[in-house]
Amino acid sequence: MQYQLIQDTLTYLINGVAISGVLAAGTTIVYQYWTQGRLQLVDGELPQEGSSQPDSIKSQVSEQKPVSIEEQLKIELNQLQQQLSFTQEQLQQTQQQLAQSHQHKLQIQSYFDAKLQQAQQQEQQAQIELSQLRQQLSSTEEELQKTQQELNSTKEGVQGFVNKMFYLDRSAKTKLKALFSNKEVSQQPTFN
């Protein structure tokens, strides 16, 4: 009788362990599919045959294994690293373009600075030449004024000389005429 009791107890324990294992496995499968959105319930019950429910749960579990948190973090970390690498490449390209633009700006600024300096030098040279021309013009005007005065003096001198010569000529003619007249009178015969 003790042997039968022991056998019944072992059978009960074996059956209990088996039932517990089945329940645990079923619970794990249901939880995995529930977390992945694969389990479809209709009015709180499993869908019947012929419905849109996928193939057997075992085949689904074997085909799609759940991803652990560690693996999910690794995947997200890998994606972030790829995005970071891509962003760094874009940043490097942008920095290169910015450096090229800055260099181009410096070249343009240097070109216009040189042109501005050249224009300022030309303006300064033009002002110097203009000042020299003004001085030459002033000197020329002074010389012209002196020449005009000399010309006026020369005209006055020539006019005075002409007047003097004309006066002398008239005086000489008068004297000659008087002289000839006196000579003719002296040559006439006298009658007693």
Short mmCIF file of N, CA and C in Angstrom, two decimals:
data_model
loop_
_atom_site.label_atom_id
_atom_site.label_comp_id
_atom_site.label_asym_id
_atom_site.label_seq_id
_atom_site.Cartn_x
_atom_site.Cartn_y
_atom_site.Cartn_z
N MET A 1 0.82 -1.20 0.00
CA MET A 1 0.00 0.00 0.00
C MET A 1 0.85 1.24 0.00
N GLN A 2 1.92 1.17 0.72
CA GLN A 2 2.84 2.31 0.71
C GLN A 2 3.43 2.49 -0.67
N TYR A 3 3.70 1.38 -1.35
CA TYR A 3 4.25 1.46 -2.70
C TYR A 3 3.26 2.13 -3.64
N GLN A 4 2.00 1.78 -3.53
CA GLN A 4 0.96 2.38 -4.37
C GLN A 4 0.83 3.87 -4.09
N LEU A 5 0.96 4.24 -2.81
CA LEU A 5 0.88 5.66 -2.46
C LEU A 5 2.05 6.44 -3.04
N ILE A 6 3.21 5.81 -2.95
CA ILE A 6 4.40 6.48 -3.53
C ILE A 6 4.25 6.62 -5.03
N GLN A 7 3.73 5.57 -5.70
CA GLN A 7 3.56 5.62 -7.16
C GLN A 7 2.54 6.68 -7.54
N ASP A 8 1.45 6.75 -6.78
CA ASP A 8 0.44 7.77 -7.08
C ASP A 8 0.98 9.18 -6.87
N THR A 9 1.79 9.31 -5.81
CA THR A 9 2.38 10.63 -5.54
C THR A 9 3.32 11.04 -6.66
N LEU A 10 4.16 10.10 -7.10
CA LEU A 10 5.08 10.41 -8.21
C LEU A 10 4.31 10.74 -9.48
N THR A 11 3.26 9.97 -9.74
CA THR A 11 2.46 10.25 -10.95
C THR A 11 1.84 11.64 -10.86
N TYR A 12 1.35 11.99 -9.69
CA TYR A 12 0.74 13.32 -9.50
C TYR A 12 1.77 14.43 -9.71
N LEU A 13 2.95 14.20 -9.15
CA LEU A 13 3.99 15.22 -9.30
C LEU A 13 4.43 15.36 -10.76
N ILE A 14 4.57 14.21 -11.42
CA ILE A 14 4.99 14.24 -12.84
C ILE A 14 3.94 14.94 -13.67
N ASN A 15 2.67 14.58 -13.43
CA ASN A 15 1.60 15.23 -14.19
C ASN A 15 1.53 16.73 -13.87
N GLY A 16 1.76 17.09 -12.62
CA GLY A 16 1.74 18.51 -12.24
C GLY A 16 2.86 19.30 -12.90
N VAL A 17 4.02 18.68 -12.91
CA VAL A 17 5.16 19.36 -13.57
C VAL A 17 4.90 19.51 -15.06
N ALA A 18 4.36 18.48 -15.67
CA ALA A 18 4.07 18.55 -17.11
C ALA A 18 3.04 19.62 -17.40
N ILE A 19 1.97 19.62 -16.55
CA ILE A 19 0.93 20.64 -16.76
C ILE A 19 1.50 22.04 -16.55
N SER A 20 2.32 22.19 -15.54
CA SER A 20 2.94 23.50 -15.29
C SER A 20 3.83 23.92 -16.45
N GLY A 21 4.57 22.96 -17.01
CA GLY A 21 5.43 23.30 -18.16
C GLY A 21 4.63 23.73 -19.36
N VAL A 22 3.52 23.01 -19.61
CA VAL A 22 2.67 23.38 -20.75
C VAL A 22 2.07 24.76 -20.54
N LEU A 23 1.59 25.01 -19.31
CA LEU A 23 1.02 26.33 -19.03
C LEU A 23 2.07 27.43 -19.16
N ALA A 24 3.26 27.15 -18.67
CA ALA A 24 4.33 28.15 -18.78
C ALA A 24 4.69 28.42 -20.24
N ALA A 25 4.79 27.35 -21.03
CA ALA A 25 5.11 27.53 -22.45
C ALA A 25 4.01 28.30 -23.15
N GLY A 26 2.75 27.94 -22.86
CA GLY A 26 1.65 28.65 -23.48
C GLY A 26 1.61 30.11 -23.09
N THR A 27 1.84 30.37 -21.82
CA THR A 27 1.87 31.76 -21.36
C THR A 27 2.97 32.56 -22.05
N THR A 28 4.14 31.95 -22.21
CA THR A 28 5.26 32.63 -22.88
C THR A 28 4.92 32.95 -24.33
N ILE A 29 4.30 31.98 -25.02
CA ILE A 29 3.94 32.19 -26.42
C ILE A 29 2.91 33.31 -26.55
N VAL A 30 1.88 33.25 -25.69
CA VAL A 30 0.84 34.28 -25.74
C VAL A 30 1.43 35.65 -25.43
N TYR A 31 2.31 35.74 -24.46
CA TYR A 31 2.91 37.03 -24.10
C TYR A 31 3.77 37.58 -25.24
N GLN A 32 4.56 36.70 -25.86
CA GLN A 32 5.42 37.14 -26.96
C GLN A 32 4.59 37.67 -28.12
N TYR A 33 3.51 36.97 -28.47
CA TYR A 33 2.69 37.43 -29.58
C TYR A 33 1.86 38.64 -29.21
N TRP A 34 1.52 38.74 -27.98
CA TRP A 34 0.78 39.92 -27.54
C TRP A 34 1.65 41.16 -27.60
N THR A 35 2.91 41.05 -27.19
CA THR A 35 3.83 42.20 -27.24
C THR A 35 4.15 42.59 -28.67
N GLN A 36 4.11 41.65 -29.60
CA GLN A 36 4.40 41.96 -31.00
C GLN A 36 3.15 42.28 -31.80
N GLY A 37 2.01 42.27 -31.18
CA GLY A 37 0.77 42.60 -31.87
C GLY A 37 0.31 41.53 -32.82
N ARG A 38 0.74 40.29 -32.61
CA ARG A 38 0.39 39.21 -33.53
C ARG A 38 -0.88 38.47 -33.11
N LEU A 39 -1.24 38.54 -31.82
CA LEU A 39 -2.38 37.78 -31.33
C LEU A 39 -3.66 38.59 -31.55
N GLN A 40 -4.61 38.02 -32.22
CA GLN A 40 -5.88 38.68 -32.50
C GLN A 40 -6.98 38.00 -31.69
N LEU A 41 -7.66 38.75 -30.83
CA LEU A 41 -8.73 38.22 -30.01
C LEU A 41 -10.08 38.71 -30.52
N VAL A 42 -11.06 37.85 -30.49
CA VAL A 42 -12.41 38.20 -30.90
C VAL A 42 -13.31 37.95 -29.69
N ASP A 43 -13.89 39.02 -29.13
CA ASP A 43 -14.74 38.93 -27.93
C ASP A 43 -14.02 38.23 -26.81
N GLY A 44 -12.73 38.46 -26.68
CA GLY A 44 -11.97 37.90 -25.57
C GLY A 44 -11.57 36.46 -25.77
N GLU A 45 -11.85 35.86 -26.96
CA GLU A 45 -11.49 34.47 -27.22
C GLU A 45 -10.57 34.40 -28.41
N LEU A 46 -9.86 33.27 -28.52
CA LEU A 46 -9.01 33.06 -29.68
C LEU A 46 -9.88 32.91 -30.93
N PRO A 47 -9.45 33.41 -32.07
CA PRO A 47 -10.24 33.27 -33.30
C PRO A 47 -10.39 31.81 -33.68
N GLN A 48 -11.52 31.52 -34.31
CA GLN A 48 -11.81 30.15 -34.72
C GLN A 48 -11.07 29.82 -36.01
N GLU A 49 -11.18 28.57 -36.40
CA GLU A 49 -10.53 28.13 -37.63
C GLU A 49 -11.19 28.82 -38.82
N GLY A 50 -10.39 29.08 -39.84
CA GLY A 50 -10.90 29.73 -41.04
C GLY A 50 -10.89 31.23 -40.96
N SER A 51 -10.57 31.78 -39.79
CA SER A 51 -10.52 33.24 -39.67
C SER A 51 -9.19 33.75 -40.19
N SER A 52 -8.96 35.08 -40.01
CA SER A 52 -7.74 35.70 -40.53
C SER A 52 -6.53 35.47 -39.63
N GLN A 53 -6.67 34.60 -38.62
CA GLN A 53 -5.56 34.32 -37.72
C GLN A 53 -4.44 33.65 -38.52
N PRO A 54 -3.17 34.03 -38.28
CA PRO A 54 -2.05 33.40 -39.01
C PRO A 54 -1.94 31.93 -38.69
N ASP A 55 -0.88 31.33 -39.22
CA ASP A 55 -0.65 29.91 -39.01
C ASP A 55 -0.47 29.62 -37.53
N SER A 56 -0.14 28.41 -37.25
CA SER A 56 -0.06 27.98 -35.85
C SER A 56 0.93 28.84 -35.08
N ILE A 57 0.66 28.94 -33.78
CA ILE A 57 1.50 29.78 -32.93
C ILE A 57 2.92 29.27 -32.91
N LYS A 58 3.10 27.97 -32.92
CA LYS A 58 4.45 27.42 -32.88
C LYS A 58 5.26 27.83 -34.10
N SER A 59 4.63 27.77 -35.30
CA SER A 59 5.35 28.16 -36.51
C SER A 59 5.68 29.64 -36.48
N GLN A 60 4.75 30.46 -35.96
CA GLN A 60 5.01 31.89 -35.87
C GLN A 60 6.16 32.17 -34.91
N VAL A 61 6.18 31.47 -33.79
CA VAL A 61 7.25 31.67 -32.82
C VAL A 61 8.58 31.24 -33.38
N SER A 62 8.58 30.15 -34.14
CA SER A 62 9.84 29.68 -34.71
C SER A 62 10.33 30.61 -35.81
N GLU A 63 9.39 31.25 -36.55
CA GLU A 63 9.80 32.14 -37.63
C GLU A 63 10.25 33.49 -37.11
N GLN A 64 9.59 34.05 -36.14
CA GLN A 64 9.89 35.39 -35.63
C GLN A 64 10.24 35.30 -34.15
N LYS A 65 11.52 35.36 -33.90
CA LYS A 65 11.98 35.30 -32.52
C LYS A 65 11.92 36.70 -31.91
N PRO A 66 11.54 36.81 -30.67
CA PRO A 66 11.50 38.13 -30.03
C PRO A 66 12.90 38.71 -29.87
N VAL A 67 12.98 40.04 -29.99
CA VAL A 67 14.27 40.74 -29.86
C VAL A 67 14.43 41.19 -28.42
N SER A 68 15.55 40.84 -27.84
CA SER A 68 15.80 41.23 -26.46
C SER A 68 16.09 42.73 -26.37
N ILE A 69 15.99 43.26 -25.17
CA ILE A 69 16.24 44.69 -24.95
C ILE A 69 17.67 45.04 -25.31
N GLU A 70 18.58 44.13 -24.98
CA GLU A 70 20.00 44.40 -25.28
C GLU A 70 20.23 44.48 -26.78
N GLU A 71 19.61 43.52 -27.53
CA GLU A 71 19.76 43.55 -28.98
C GLU A 71 19.10 44.78 -29.57
N GLN A 72 17.92 45.16 -29.04
CA GLN A 72 17.24 46.36 -29.51
C GLN A 72 18.09 47.60 -29.27
N LEU A 73 18.72 47.67 -28.10
CA LEU A 73 19.60 48.80 -27.80
C LEU A 73 20.80 48.82 -28.74
N LYS A 74 21.33 47.63 -29.04
CA LYS A 74 22.46 47.57 -29.98
C LYS A 74 22.05 48.08 -31.36
N ILE A 75 20.85 47.67 -31.79
CA ILE A 75 20.36 48.12 -33.11
C ILE A 75 20.19 49.64 -33.12
N GLU A 76 19.54 50.17 -32.08
CA GLU A 76 19.35 51.62 -32.01
C GLU A 76 20.68 52.36 -31.91
N LEU A 77 21.63 51.80 -31.15
CA LEU A 77 22.95 52.41 -31.04
C LEU A 77 23.66 52.42 -32.39
N ASN A 78 23.52 51.32 -33.13
CA ASN A 78 24.13 51.25 -34.46
C ASN A 78 23.51 52.29 -35.39
N GLN A 79 22.18 52.43 -35.33
CA GLN A 79 21.51 53.44 -36.15
C GLN A 79 21.96 54.85 -35.78
N LEU A 80 22.06 55.10 -34.48
CA LEU A 80 22.53 56.42 -34.03
C LEU A 80 23.95 56.69 -34.48
N GLN A 81 24.80 55.66 -34.43
CA GLN A 81 26.18 55.83 -34.89
C GLN A 81 26.22 56.13 -36.38
N GLN A 82 25.37 55.45 -37.16
CA GLN A 82 25.31 55.74 -38.59
C GLN A 82 24.82 57.16 -38.85
N GLN A 83 23.79 57.58 -38.12
CA GLN A 83 23.30 58.95 -38.27
C GLN A 83 24.36 59.96 -37.86
N LEU A 84 25.09 59.65 -36.78
CA LEU A 84 26.16 60.54 -36.34
C LEU A 84 27.26 60.63 -37.38
N SER A 85 27.62 59.50 -37.97
CA SER A 85 28.65 59.50 -39.01
C SER A 85 28.20 60.32 -40.21
N PHE A 86 26.93 60.13 -40.61
CA PHE A 86 26.40 60.90 -41.74
C PHE A 86 26.37 62.39 -41.42
N THR A 87 25.95 62.72 -40.20
CA THR A 87 25.92 64.13 -39.79
C THR A 87 27.31 64.73 -39.76
N GLN A 88 28.29 63.96 -39.29
CA GLN A 88 29.67 64.45 -39.26
C GLN A 88 30.19 64.69 -40.67
N GLU A 89 29.85 63.81 -41.61
CA GLU A 89 30.25 64.01 -43.01
C GLU A 89 29.63 65.29 -43.57
N GLN A 90 28.33 65.47 -43.29
CA GLN A 90 27.68 66.70 -43.76
C GLN A 90 28.31 67.93 -43.12
N LEU A 91 28.63 67.83 -41.83
CA LEU A 91 29.27 68.95 -41.14
C LEU A 91 30.63 69.26 -41.75
N GLN A 92 31.38 68.22 -42.07
CA GLN A 92 32.70 68.42 -42.67
C GLN A 92 32.57 69.08 -44.05
N GLN A 93 31.61 68.61 -44.85
CA GLN A 93 31.39 69.22 -46.16
C GLN A 93 30.97 70.68 -46.01
N THR A 94 30.09 70.95 -45.05
CA THR A 94 29.65 72.33 -44.82
C THR A 94 30.81 73.21 -44.38
N GLN A 95 31.67 72.68 -43.52
CA GLN A 95 32.83 73.45 -43.07
C GLN A 95 33.78 73.72 -44.23
N GLN A 96 33.96 72.73 -45.11
CA GLN A 96 34.81 72.95 -46.29
C GLN A 96 34.21 74.02 -47.20
N GLN A 97 32.90 73.94 -47.42
CA GLN A 97 32.25 74.96 -48.25
C GLN A 97 32.36 76.34 -47.61
N LEU A 98 32.22 76.38 -46.28
CA LEU A 98 32.34 77.65 -45.57
C LEU A 98 33.75 78.21 -45.69
N ALA A 99 34.76 77.33 -45.59
CA ALA A 99 36.15 77.78 -45.73
C ALA A 99 36.40 78.29 -47.15
N GLN A 100 35.87 77.59 -48.15
CA GLN A 100 36.02 78.05 -49.53
C GLN A 100 35.33 79.39 -49.74
N SER A 101 34.14 79.54 -49.18
CA SER A 101 33.43 80.81 -49.31
C SER A 101 34.19 81.93 -48.63
N HIS A 102 34.76 81.63 -47.46
CA HIS A 102 35.54 82.65 -46.74
C HIS A 102 36.78 83.03 -47.54
N GLN A 103 37.44 82.03 -48.14
CA GLN A 103 38.62 82.31 -48.96
C GLN A 103 38.24 83.15 -50.17
N HIS A 104 37.13 82.79 -50.80
CA HIS A 104 36.66 83.55 -51.96
C HIS A 104 36.33 84.99 -51.56
N LYS A 105 35.71 85.15 -50.39
CA LYS A 105 35.39 86.48 -49.90
C LYS A 105 36.66 87.29 -49.66
N LEU A 106 37.69 86.65 -49.10
CA LEU A 106 38.95 87.35 -48.86
C LEU A 106 39.60 87.77 -50.19
N GLN A 107 39.53 86.89 -51.19
CA GLN A 107 40.09 87.23 -52.50
C GLN A 107 39.36 88.42 -53.11
N ILE A 108 38.03 88.41 -53.05
CA ILE A 108 37.26 89.52 -53.60
C ILE A 108 37.56 90.81 -52.83
N GLN A 109 37.62 90.71 -51.51
CA GLN A 109 37.91 91.89 -50.70
C GLN A 109 39.31 92.43 -51.01
N SER A 110 40.28 91.52 -51.17
CA SER A 110 41.64 91.95 -51.51
C SER A 110 41.67 92.63 -52.88
N TYR A 111 40.91 92.08 -53.84
CA TYR A 111 40.87 92.66 -55.18
C TYR A 111 40.31 94.08 -55.13
N PHE A 112 39.18 94.24 -54.43
CA PHE A 112 38.56 95.57 -54.37
C PHE A 112 39.38 96.54 -53.53
N ASP A 113 40.07 96.03 -52.52
CA ASP A 113 40.96 96.90 -51.75
C ASP A 113 42.10 97.42 -52.63
N ALA A 114 42.65 96.53 -53.47
CA ALA A 114 43.71 96.95 -54.38
C ALA A 114 43.19 97.98 -55.39
N LYS A 115 41.98 97.72 -55.92
CA LYS A 115 41.39 98.67 -56.86
C LYS A 115 41.12 100.01 -56.18
N LEU A 116 40.63 99.97 -54.95
CA LEU A 116 40.35 101.20 -54.23
C LEU A 116 41.64 101.97 -53.95
N GLN A 117 42.69 101.26 -53.56
CA GLN A 117 43.97 101.91 -53.31
C GLN A 117 44.52 102.53 -54.59
N GLN A 118 44.39 101.79 -55.70
CA GLN A 118 44.85 102.32 -56.99
C GLN A 118 44.05 103.57 -57.38
N ALA A 119 42.73 103.52 -57.17
CA ALA A 119 41.90 104.69 -57.49
C ALA A 119 42.26 105.88 -56.61
N GLN A 120 42.54 105.62 -55.34
CA GLN A 120 42.94 106.71 -54.45
C GLN A 120 44.27 107.31 -54.87
N GLN A 121 45.21 106.46 -55.28
CA GLN A 121 46.49 106.97 -55.76
C GLN A 121 46.31 107.79 -57.04
N GLN A 122 45.47 107.30 -57.95
CA GLN A 122 45.20 108.05 -59.17
C GLN A 122 44.53 109.38 -58.86
N GLU A 123 43.61 109.38 -57.92
CA GLU A 123 42.95 110.64 -57.55
C GLU A 123 43.96 111.61 -56.93
N GLN A 124 44.84 111.08 -56.09
CA GLN A 124 45.85 111.94 -55.47
C GLN A 124 46.79 112.51 -56.54
N GLN A 125 47.20 111.67 -57.50
CA GLN A 125 48.05 112.13 -58.59
C GLN A 125 47.33 113.17 -59.44
N ALA A 126 46.04 112.95 -59.69
CA ALA A 126 45.26 113.91 -60.47
C ALA A 126 45.15 115.25 -59.74
N GLN A 127 44.99 115.20 -58.42
CA GLN A 127 44.93 116.44 -57.65
C GLN A 127 46.26 117.18 -57.71
N ILE A 128 47.37 116.44 -57.65
CA ILE A 128 48.69 117.08 -57.75
C ILE A 128 48.86 117.73 -59.12
N GLU A 129 48.49 117.00 -60.19
CA GLU A 129 48.60 117.55 -61.54
C GLU A 129 47.68 118.76 -61.70
N LEU A 130 46.49 118.70 -61.13
CA LEU A 130 45.57 119.83 -61.21
C LEU A 130 46.14 121.05 -60.50
N SER A 131 46.75 120.82 -59.35
CA SER A 131 47.38 121.94 -58.63
C SER A 131 48.52 122.54 -59.45
N GLN A 132 49.31 121.67 -60.08
CA GLN A 132 50.40 122.17 -60.93
C GLN A 132 49.85 122.96 -62.11
N LEU A 133 48.78 122.46 -62.73
CA LEU A 133 48.18 123.19 -63.85
C LEU A 133 47.63 124.54 -63.40
N ARG A 134 47.05 124.58 -62.22
CA ARG A 134 46.56 125.87 -61.71
C ARG A 134 47.71 126.85 -61.50
N GLN A 135 48.81 126.35 -60.97
CA GLN A 135 49.97 127.21 -60.78
C GLN A 135 50.50 127.71 -62.13
N GLN A 136 50.58 126.79 -63.10
CA GLN A 136 51.03 127.20 -64.44
C GLN A 136 50.08 128.21 -65.06
N LEU A 137 48.78 128.00 -64.86
CA LEU A 137 47.80 128.94 -65.40
C LEU A 137 47.95 130.31 -64.75
N SER A 138 48.15 130.30 -63.44
CA SER A 138 48.34 131.58 -62.74
C SER A 138 49.59 132.29 -63.25
N SER A 139 50.68 131.55 -63.43
CA SER A 139 51.92 132.14 -63.95
C SER A 139 51.71 132.66 -65.37
N THR A 140 50.98 131.88 -66.18
CA THR A 140 50.72 132.31 -67.56
C THR A 140 49.88 133.57 -67.58
N GLU A 141 48.89 133.66 -66.70
CA GLU A 141 48.06 134.87 -66.64
C GLU A 141 48.90 136.08 -66.23
N GLU A 142 49.82 135.88 -65.28
CA GLU A 142 50.69 136.99 -64.89
C GLU A 142 51.59 137.41 -66.05
N GLU A 143 52.16 136.43 -66.75
CA GLU A 143 53.00 136.76 -67.90
C GLU A 143 52.19 137.45 -68.99
N LEU A 144 50.95 136.98 -69.20
CA LEU A 144 50.09 137.61 -70.20
C LEU A 144 49.78 139.05 -69.82
N GLN A 145 49.53 139.27 -68.54
CA GLN A 145 49.25 140.64 -68.09
C GLN A 145 50.47 141.53 -68.29
N LYS A 146 51.66 141.04 -67.97
CA LYS A 146 52.88 141.82 -68.20
C LYS A 146 53.08 142.09 -69.68
N THR A 147 52.85 141.06 -70.49
CA THR A 147 53.01 141.24 -71.94
C THR A 147 52.02 142.26 -72.47
N GLN A 148 50.79 142.24 -71.95
CA GLN A 148 49.78 143.21 -72.37
C GLN A 148 50.20 144.62 -71.98
N GLN A 149 50.74 144.75 -70.79
CA GLN A 149 51.23 146.06 -70.37
C GLN A 149 52.39 146.53 -71.25
N GLU A 150 53.31 145.62 -71.55
CA GLU A 150 54.42 145.98 -72.44
C GLU A 150 53.92 146.35 -73.83
N LEU A 151 52.91 145.61 -74.29
CA LEU A 151 52.36 145.92 -75.61
C LEU A 151 51.71 147.29 -75.61
N ASN A 152 50.96 147.59 -74.54
CA ASN A 152 50.35 148.91 -74.45
C ASN A 152 51.42 150.00 -74.41
N SER A 153 52.46 149.76 -73.64
CA SER A 153 53.56 150.74 -73.58
C SER A 153 54.22 150.90 -74.94
N THR A 154 54.40 149.79 -75.63
CA THR A 154 55.02 149.85 -76.96
C THR A 154 54.12 150.62 -77.92
N LYS A 155 52.81 150.35 -77.86
CA LYS A 155 51.89 151.09 -78.72
C LYS A 155 51.95 152.58 -78.43
N GLU A 156 51.96 152.91 -77.14
CA GLU A 156 52.05 154.33 -76.79
C GLU A 156 53.37 154.94 -77.29
N GLY A 157 54.45 154.20 -77.15
CA GLY A 157 55.75 154.70 -77.64
C GLY A 157 55.77 154.88 -79.14
N VAL A 158 55.21 153.90 -79.85
CA VAL A 158 55.16 154.00 -81.32
C VAL A 158 54.29 155.17 -81.74
N GLN A 159 53.12 155.31 -81.08
CA GLN A 159 52.24 156.42 -81.42
C GLN A 159 52.91 157.76 -81.15
N GLY A 160 53.61 157.84 -80.02
CA GLY A 160 54.33 159.09 -79.73
C GLY A 160 55.44 159.37 -80.74
N PHE A 161 56.13 158.31 -81.13
CA PHE A 161 57.19 158.49 -82.12
C PHE A 161 56.61 158.93 -83.46
N VAL A 162 55.49 158.32 -83.85
CA VAL A 162 54.85 158.70 -85.12
C VAL A 162 54.39 160.15 -85.06
N ASN A 163 53.77 160.51 -83.94
CA ASN A 163 53.33 161.89 -83.80
C ASN A 163 54.51 162.85 -83.86
N LYS A 164 55.56 162.47 -83.18
CA LYS A 164 56.75 163.32 -83.18
C LYS A 164 57.33 163.45 -84.58
N MET A 165 57.41 162.33 -85.29
CA MET A 165 57.94 162.38 -86.65
C MET A 165 57.02 163.19 -87.54
N PHE A 166 55.72 163.04 -87.36
CA PHE A 166 54.80 163.83 -88.16
C PHE A 166 54.96 165.32 -87.88
N TYR A 167 55.10 165.64 -86.62
CA TYR A 167 55.31 167.04 -86.26
C TYR A 167 56.62 167.56 -86.85
N LEU A 168 57.65 166.77 -86.73
CA LEU A 168 58.94 167.18 -87.30
C LEU A 168 58.84 167.31 -88.81
N ASP A 169 58.10 166.43 -89.41
CA ASP A 169 57.96 166.49 -90.86
C ASP A 169 57.24 167.76 -91.28
N ARG A 170 56.19 168.11 -90.58
CA ARG A 170 55.46 169.33 -90.90
C ARG A 170 56.34 170.56 -90.64
N SER A 171 57.06 170.49 -89.56
CA SER A 171 57.95 171.63 -89.25
C SER A 171 59.03 171.79 -90.32
N ALA A 172 59.55 170.66 -90.74
CA ALA A 172 60.60 170.72 -91.77
C ALA A 172 60.03 171.24 -93.08
N LYS A 173 58.84 170.77 -93.42
CA LYS A 173 58.22 171.25 -94.64
C LYS A 173 57.95 172.75 -94.57
N THR A 174 57.50 173.18 -93.42
CA THR A 174 57.24 174.62 -93.26
C THR A 174 58.52 175.43 -93.40
N LYS A 175 59.55 174.95 -92.76
CA LYS A 175 60.84 175.65 -92.85
C LYS A 175 61.37 175.64 -94.27
N LEU A 176 61.24 174.52 -94.94
CA LEU A 176 61.72 174.46 -96.31
C LEU A 176 60.90 175.39 -97.22
N LYS A 177 59.64 175.39 -96.99
CA LYS A 177 58.80 176.28 -97.79
C LYS A 177 59.14 177.74 -97.57
N ALA A 178 59.36 178.06 -96.32
CA ALA A 178 59.73 179.46 -96.01
C ALA A 178 61.10 179.78 -96.59
N LEU A 179 61.97 178.80 -96.51
CA LEU A 179 63.31 179.03 -97.05
C LEU A 179 63.25 179.26 -98.56
N PHE A 180 62.52 178.45 -99.27
CA PHE A 180 62.42 178.64 -100.70
C PHE A 180 61.71 179.95 -101.05
N SER A 181 60.75 180.28 -100.25
CA SER A 181 60.05 181.55 -100.50
C SER A 181 60.99 182.73 -100.32
N ASN A 182 61.78 182.77 -99.34
CA ASN A 182 62.74 183.85 -99.10
C ASN A 182 63.79 183.89 -100.20
N LYS A 183 64.18 182.75 -100.68
CA LYS A 183 65.20 182.71 -101.73
C LYS A 183 64.65 183.29 -103.02
N GLU A 184 63.43 183.02 -103.35
CA GLU A 184 62.82 183.57 -104.56
C GLU A 184 62.67 185.09 -104.45
N VAL A 185 62.33 185.55 -103.30
CA VAL A 185 62.18 187.00 -103.11
C VAL A 185 63.52 187.70 -103.27
N SER A 186 64.55 187.08 -102.77
CA SER A 186 65.88 187.71 -102.85
C SER A 186 66.42 187.68 -104.26
N GLN A 187 65.98 186.77 -105.09
CA GLN A 187 66.49 186.67 -106.45
C GLN A 187 65.74 187.60 -107.42
N GLN A 188 64.63 188.18 -107.05
CA GLN A 188 63.92 189.09 -107.95
C GLN A 188 64.73 190.39 -108.14
N PRO A 189 64.76 190.97 -109.42
CA PRO A 189 65.52 192.24 -109.67
C PRO A 189 64.83 193.42 -109.01
N THR A 190 65.60 194.32 -108.66
CA THR A 190 65.09 195.55 -108.05
C THR A 190 65.14 196.67 -109.09
N PHE A 191 64.16 197.50 -109.20
CA PHE A 191 64.08 198.63 -110.15
C PHE A 191 64.18 199.92 -109.37
N ASN A 192 65.11 200.78 -109.92
CA ASN A 192 65.28 202.09 -109.31
C ASN A 192 64.34 203.07 -109.99
#
